[in-house]
């Protein structure tokens, strides 16, 4: 399923239609429009005493390996309570994290090469393949997880709590000068887009819809077989997309 998720998310832009391209253009325009205020907002945030306290520090952990503890908690609750949805939150969260935080954002941030606010070189200092501030990998991970939770549950209070936790988890990054506001905004958009896409696609896979089943059966095939040669033995395989 993870292989299918990776292929689906990576190839999805090639299947976008008018509405999807309009959204993409709107998000891009919003980031561009907000960028002139990056330096001023960053300075004000760093001078601010508004830290959100323990809550902010705890939610900031959603942007690193501690987010996997939360996902593991969902899986454990699903096992104990025989709740398949809780287990799906964990699995979809792991897939979203892999795609958004490992395959997408690091590549973009490395190529863009924006310097962090703590470098004190302004908001328009770019050193491709050196700086790694835009988009924020931390915000990407936070929203890759909270968006999966929010998308899985229909209750409004769950969605509100999830995205509030996401905002609380990214504010400390701006306040500490780790990222400019648009770094966080871009990361949040990427994480949310991937998280929601993965959940909707995996729901189709789990429901056994004809198209999803065809992709599952015909789209990816992994074959593993033993190999015995002089002096040793091992495994070999082929992966067909």
mmCIF file of C-alpha atoms in Angstrom:
data_model
loop_
_atom_site.group_PDB
_atom_site.id
_atom_site.type_symbol
_atom_site.label_atom_id
_atom_site.label_comp_id
_atom_site.label_asym_id
_atom_site.label_seq_id
_atom_site.Cartn_x
_atom_site.Cartn_y
_atom_site.Cartn_z
ATOM 1 C CA UNK A 1 0.000 0.000 0.000
ATOM 2 C CA UNK A 2 2.878 2.378 0.747
ATOM 3 C CA UNK A 3 4.288 1.820 -2.740
ATOM 4 C CA UNK A 4 0.880 2.591 -4.200
ATOM 5 C CA UNK A 5 0.628 5.712 -2.038
ATOM 6 C CA UNK A 6 4.011 6.951 -3.235
ATOM 7 C CA UNK A 7 3.102 6.416 -6.860
ATOM 8 C CA UNK A 8 -0.321 8.001 -6.430
ATOM 9 C CA UNK A 9 0.959 11.182 -4.756
ATOM 10 C CA UNK A 10 3.940 11.618 -7.072
ATOM 11 C CA UNK A 11 1.891 11.148 -10.231
ATOM 12 C CA UNK A 12 -1.229 12.972 -9.040
ATOM 13 C CA UNK A 13 -0.230 16.394 -10.467
ATOM 14 C CA UNK A 14 -0.182 14.852 -13.948
ATOM 15 C CA UNK A 15 -3.903 14.126 -13.526
ATOM 16 C CA UNK A 16 -4.922 17.478 -12.068
ATOM 17 C CA UNK A 17 -7.773 19.340 -13.694
ATOM 18 C CA UNK A 18 -8.947 22.930 -13.501
ATOM 19 C CA UNK A 19 -9.929 22.958 -9.819
ATOM 20 C CA UNK A 20 -6.671 21.376 -8.654
ATOM 21 C CA UNK A 21 -4.536 23.756 -10.696
ATOM 22 C CA UNK A 22 -6.593 26.673 -9.393
ATOM 23 C CA UNK A 23 -5.921 25.604 -5.828
ATOM 24 C CA UNK A 24 -2.229 25.143 -6.541
ATOM 25 C CA UNK A 25 -2.088 28.607 -8.084
ATOM 26 C CA UNK A 26 -3.955 30.075 -5.131
ATOM 27 C CA UNK A 27 -1.594 28.542 -2.581
ATOM 28 C CA UNK A 28 1.437 29.664 -4.562
ATOM 29 C CA UNK A 29 0.042 33.179 -4.837
ATOM 30 C CA UNK A 30 -0.692 33.277 -1.101
ATOM 31 C CA UNK A 31 2.892 32.326 -0.274
ATOM 32 C CA UNK A 32 4.250 34.906 -2.712
ATOM 33 C CA UNK A 33 1.944 37.603 -1.340
ATOM 34 C CA UNK A 34 2.982 36.879 2.248
ATOM 35 C CA UNK A 35 6.724 36.732 1.564
ATOM 36 C CA UNK A 36 7.365 40.527 1.689
ATOM 37 C CA UNK A 37 6.254 40.464 5.327
ATOM 38 C CA UNK A 38 8.501 37.534 6.233
ATOM 39 C CA UNK A 39 11.356 39.548 7.687
ATOM 40 C CA UNK A 40 9.137 41.843 9.770
ATOM 41 C CA UNK A 41 6.934 39.032 11.089
ATOM 42 C CA UNK A 42 9.949 36.902 11.895
ATOM 43 C CA UNK A 43 11.582 39.700 13.896
ATOM 44 C CA UNK A 44 8.365 40.357 15.822
ATOM 45 C CA UNK A 45 7.871 36.667 16.574
ATOM 46 C CA UNK A 46 11.435 36.282 17.829
ATOM 47 C CA UNK A 47 10.994 39.299 20.099
ATOM 48 C CA UNK A 48 7.673 38.018 21.401
ATOM 49 C CA UNK A 49 7.232 36.422 24.818
ATOM 50 C CA UNK A 50 4.199 34.465 23.614
ATOM 51 C CA UNK A 51 5.550 30.916 23.666
ATOM 52 C CA UNK A 52 2.357 28.840 24.269
ATOM 53 C CA UNK A 53 4.195 27.300 27.201
ATOM 54 C CA UNK A 54 4.195 23.560 27.738
ATOM 55 C CA UNK A 55 1.416 23.063 25.210
ATOM 56 C CA UNK A 56 3.473 24.648 22.450
ATOM 57 C CA UNK A 57 6.586 22.688 23.390
ATOM 58 C CA UNK A 58 4.621 19.441 23.412
ATOM 59 C CA UNK A 59 2.926 20.080 20.081
ATOM 60 C CA UNK A 60 6.268 21.051 18.555
ATOM 61 C CA UNK A 61 7.247 17.424 19.058
ATOM 62 C CA UNK A 62 4.778 16.468 16.323
ATOM 63 C CA UNK A 63 7.359 17.693 13.861
ATOM 64 C CA UNK A 64 9.995 15.124 14.743
ATOM 65 C CA UNK A 65 10.202 11.453 15.701
ATOM 66 C CA UNK A 66 7.772 12.020 18.560
ATOM 67 C CA UNK A 67 4.948 12.164 16.024
ATOM 68 C CA UNK A 68 5.488 8.437 15.516
ATOM 69 C CA UNK A 69 4.755 7.910 19.207
ATOM 70 C CA UNK A 70 1.355 9.516 18.645
ATOM 71 C CA UNK A 71 0.725 7.327 15.602
ATOM 72 C CA UNK A 72 1.776 4.258 17.550
ATOM 73 C CA UNK A 73 -0.711 5.294 20.220
ATOM 74 C CA UNK A 74 -3.481 5.282 17.642
ATOM 75 C CA UNK A 75 -2.461 1.818 16.491
ATOM 76 C CA UNK A 76 -2.323 0.525 20.054
ATOM 77 C CA UNK A 77 -5.747 1.980 20.802
ATOM 78 C CA UNK A 78 -7.036 0.346 17.643
ATOM 79 C CA UNK A 79 -5.718 -3.037 18.715
ATOM 80 C CA UNK A 80 -7.134 -2.753 22.211
ATOM 81 C CA UNK A 81 -10.476 -1.327 21.171
ATOM 82 C CA UNK A 82 -10.817 -3.284 17.910
ATOM 83 C CA UNK A 83 -11.015 0.057 16.120
ATOM 84 C CA UNK A 84 -9.898 -0.289 12.502
ATOM 85 C CA UNK A 85 -10.048 3.469 11.901
ATOM 86 C CA UNK A 86 -7.534 4.171 14.658
ATOM 87 C CA UNK A 87 -5.128 1.663 13.127
ATOM 88 C CA UNK A 88 -5.649 3.238 9.704
ATOM 89 C CA UNK A 89 -4.687 6.624 11.153
ATOM 90 C CA UNK A 90 -1.335 5.151 12.135
ATOM 91 C CA UNK A 91 -0.680 3.487 8.783
ATOM 92 C CA UNK A 92 -1.792 6.478 6.723
ATOM 93 C CA UNK A 93 0.185 8.810 8.972
ATOM 94 C CA UNK A 94 3.344 6.794 8.419
ATOM 95 C CA UNK A 95 2.823 6.777 4.644
ATOM 96 C CA UNK A 96 2.129 10.518 4.588
ATOM 97 C CA UNK A 97 5.221 11.212 6.675
ATOM 98 C CA UNK A 98 7.393 9.189 4.324
ATOM 99 C CA UNK A 99 6.080 10.904 1.208
ATOM 100 C CA UNK A 100 5.857 14.481 2.467
ATOM 101 C CA UNK A 101 8.761 14.669 4.910
ATOM 102 C CA UNK A 102 11.250 12.377 3.177
ATOM 103 C CA UNK A 103 10.492 12.486 -0.549
ATOM 104 C CA UNK A 104 9.047 15.947 -1.212
ATOM 105 C CA UNK A 105 10.015 18.710 1.211
ATOM 106 C CA UNK A 106 13.727 17.821 1.625
ATOM 107 C CA UNK A 107 14.178 17.902 -2.149
ATOM 108 C CA UNK A 108 12.468 21.277 -2.519
ATOM 109 C CA UNK A 109 14.219 22.839 0.474
ATOM 110 C CA UNK A 110 17.627 21.656 -0.717
ATOM 111 C CA UNK A 111 17.133 23.007 -4.228
ATOM 112 C CA UNK A 112 15.689 26.328 -3.021
ATOM 113 C CA UNK A 113 18.403 26.747 -0.389
ATOM 114 C CA UNK A 114 16.824 29.495 1.675
ATOM 115 C CA UNK A 115 18.797 30.583 4.742
ATOM 116 C CA UNK A 116 17.153 30.467 8.151
ATOM 117 C CA UNK A 117 16.236 33.665 10.029
ATOM 118 C CA UNK A 118 18.996 32.978 12.558
ATOM 119 C CA UNK A 119 21.528 33.467 9.768
ATOM 120 C CA UNK A 120 20.613 37.177 9.958
ATOM 121 C CA UNK A 121 20.889 37.545 6.177
ATOM 122 C CA UNK A 122 17.315 38.611 5.518
ATOM 123 C CA UNK A 123 14.341 36.830 4.020
ATOM 124 C CA UNK A 124 15.738 36.715 0.499
ATOM 125 C CA UNK A 125 19.033 34.952 1.056
ATOM 126 C CA UNK A 126 19.140 31.785 -1.065
ATOM 127 C CA UNK A 127 22.020 29.353 -1.414
ATOM 128 C CA UNK A 128 20.816 26.359 -3.420
ATOM 129 C CA UNK A 129 21.965 23.051 -1.955
ATOM 130 C CA UNK A 130 23.156 24.769 1.229
ATOM 131 C CA UNK A 131 20.292 26.470 3.087
ATOM 132 C CA UNK A 132 17.231 24.408 4.006
ATOM 133 C CA UNK A 133 14.577 26.697 5.413
ATOM 134 C CA UNK A 134 11.879 26.675 2.701
ATOM 135 C CA UNK A 135 9.612 24.761 3.013
ATOM 136 C CA UNK A 136 9.749 23.867 6.683
ATOM 137 C CA UNK A 137 10.320 20.155 7.147
ATOM 138 C CA UNK A 138 9.012 20.475 10.675
ATOM 139 C CA UNK A 139 5.718 21.995 9.552
ATOM 140 C CA UNK A 140 5.446 19.411 6.800
ATOM 141 C CA UNK A 141 5.703 16.566 9.295
ATOM 142 C CA UNK A 142 3.300 18.180 11.758
ATOM 143 C CA UNK A 143 0.582 18.682 9.175
ATOM 144 C CA UNK A 144 1.188 15.352 7.450
ATOM 145 C CA UNK A 145 0.126 13.774 10.749
ATOM 146 C CA UNK A 146 -2.649 16.098 11.953
ATOM 147 C CA UNK A 147 -4.277 16.228 8.506
ATOM 148 C CA UNK A 148 -4.511 12.431 8.466
ATOM 149 C CA UNK A 149 -6.243 12.497 11.838
ATOM 150 C CA UNK A 150 -8.583 15.309 10.788
ATOM 151 C CA UNK A 151 -9.465 13.620 7.501
ATOM 152 C CA UNK A 152 -10.246 10.254 9.072
ATOM 153 C CA UNK A 153 -12.773 11.621 11.556
ATOM 154 C CA UNK A 154 -15.962 13.470 10.670
ATOM 155 C CA UNK A 155 -16.412 15.128 14.057
ATOM 156 C CA UNK A 156 -15.791 18.864 13.857
ATOM 157 C CA UNK A 157 -14.134 18.955 17.267
ATOM 158 C CA UNK A 158 -11.544 16.381 16.171
ATOM 159 C CA UNK A 159 -10.683 18.411 13.084
ATOM 160 C CA UNK A 160 -10.468 21.618 15.111
ATOM 161 C CA UNK A 161 -8.280 19.994 17.767
ATOM 162 C CA UNK A 162 -5.989 18.413 15.175
ATOM 163 C CA UNK A 163 -5.343 21.603 13.219
ATOM 164 C CA UNK A 164 -5.054 23.675 16.404
ATOM 165 C CA UNK A 165 -2.348 21.274 17.540
ATOM 166 C CA UNK A 166 -0.700 21.719 14.150
ATOM 167 C CA UNK A 167 -0.639 25.495 14.443
ATOM 168 C CA UNK A 168 0.641 25.287 18.012
ATOM 169 C CA UNK A 169 3.377 22.910 16.908
ATOM 170 C CA UNK A 170 4.685 25.230 14.205
ATOM 171 C CA UNK A 171 4.540 28.556 16.048
ATOM 172 C CA UNK A 172 7.678 27.792 18.146
ATOM 173 C CA UNK A 173 9.661 27.301 14.932
ATOM 174 C CA UNK A 174 8.903 30.869 13.887
ATOM 175 C CA UNK A 175 9.433 32.264 17.366
ATOM 176 C CA UNK A 176 12.846 30.604 17.676
ATOM 177 C CA UNK A 177 13.980 31.836 14.297
ATOM 178 C CA UNK A 178 14.146 28.390 12.764
ATOM 179 C CA UNK A 179 11.832 29.373 9.922
ATOM 180 C CA UNK A 180 10.182 32.345 8.286
ATOM 181 C CA UNK A 181 6.356 32.373 8.300
ATOM 182 C CA UNK A 182 6.138 31.414 4.622
ATOM 183 C CA UNK A 183 8.449 28.452 5.257
ATOM 184 C CA UNK A 184 5.900 27.152 7.733
ATOM 185 C CA UNK A 185 2.970 28.011 5.475
ATOM 186 C CA UNK A 186 4.471 26.094 2.554
ATOM 187 C CA UNK A 187 5.299 23.108 4.747
ATOM 188 C CA UNK A 188 1.797 23.068 6.181
ATOM 189 C CA UNK A 189 0.283 23.109 2.695
ATOM 190 C CA UNK A 190 2.478 20.228 1.521
ATOM 191 C CA UNK A 191 1.834 18.133 4.625
ATOM 192 C CA UNK A 192 -1.914 18.721 4.497
ATOM 193 C CA UNK A 193 -2.182 18.034 0.778
ATOM 194 C CA UNK A 194 -0.264 14.774 1.058
ATOM 195 C CA UNK A 195 -2.071 13.652 4.211
ATOM 196 C CA UNK A 196 -5.523 14.220 2.775
ATOM 197 C CA UNK A 197 -4.584 12.629 -0.554
ATOM 198 C CA UNK A 198 -3.208 9.513 1.112
ATOM 199 C CA UNK A 199 -6.290 9.054 3.294
ATOM 200 C CA UNK A 200 -8.745 9.444 0.416
ATOM 201 C CA UNK A 201 -6.739 7.131 -1.844
ATOM 202 C CA UNK A 202 -6.277 4.464 0.822
ATOM 203 C CA UNK A 203 -9.979 4.591 1.637
ATOM 204 C CA UNK A 204 -10.592 3.589 -1.977
ATOM 205 C CA UNK A 205 -8.071 0.779 -1.701
ATOM 206 C CA UNK A 206 -9.642 -0.516 1.498
ATOM 207 C CA UNK A 207 -13.173 -0.285 0.145
ATOM 208 C CA UNK A 208 -12.228 -2.489 -2.802
ATOM 209 C CA UNK A 209 -13.368 -0.085 -5.480
ATOM 210 C CA UNK A 210 -12.775 -1.462 -8.946
ATOM 211 C CA UNK A 211 -10.280 1.171 -10.064
ATOM 212 C CA UNK A 212 -8.272 1.000 -6.865
ATOM 213 C CA UNK A 213 -8.227 -2.790 -7.043
ATOM 214 C CA UNK A 214 -6.976 -2.654 -10.618
ATOM 215 C CA UNK A 215 -4.146 -0.358 -9.602
ATOM 216 C CA UNK A 216 -3.301 -2.588 -6.688
ATOM 217 C CA UNK A 217 -3.248 -5.768 -8.741
ATOM 218 C CA UNK A 218 -1.756 -4.433 -11.952
ATOM 219 C CA UNK A 219 0.035 -1.253 -11.024
ATOM 220 C CA UNK A 220 2.775 -2.576 -8.752
ATOM 221 C CA UNK A 221 4.134 -6.088 -8.582
ATOM 222 C CA UNK A 222 6.940 -7.195 -6.267
ATOM 223 C CA UNK A 223 8.526 -10.571 -6.924
ATOM 224 C CA UNK A 224 11.116 -12.063 -4.551
ATOM 225 C CA UNK A 225 12.966 -15.282 -5.244
ATOM 226 C CA UNK A 226 15.946 -17.178 -3.766
ATOM 227 C CA UNK A 227 19.339 -17.159 -5.461
ATOM 228 C CA UNK A 228 21.982 -19.826 -4.847
ATOM 229 C CA UNK A 229 25.488 -19.302 -6.174
ATOM 230 C CA UNK A 230 28.949 -20.610 -5.454
ATOM 231 C CA UNK A 231 29.931 -19.541 -1.989
ATOM 232 C CA UNK A 232 26.570 -18.351 -0.774
ATOM 233 C CA UNK A 233 22.875 -17.778 -1.140
ATOM 234 C CA UNK A 234 20.511 -14.852 -0.920
ATOM 235 C CA UNK A 235 17.378 -13.194 -2.170
ATOM 236 C CA UNK A 236 16.740 -11.209 -5.336
ATOM 237 C CA UNK A 237 13.657 -9.437 -6.530
ATOM 238 C CA UNK A 238 11.988 -7.348 -9.173
ATOM 239 C CA UNK A 239 9.635 -4.420 -8.701
ATOM 240 C CA UNK A 240 7.345 -3.519 -11.600
ATOM 241 C CA UNK A 241 5.284 -0.305 -11.678
#
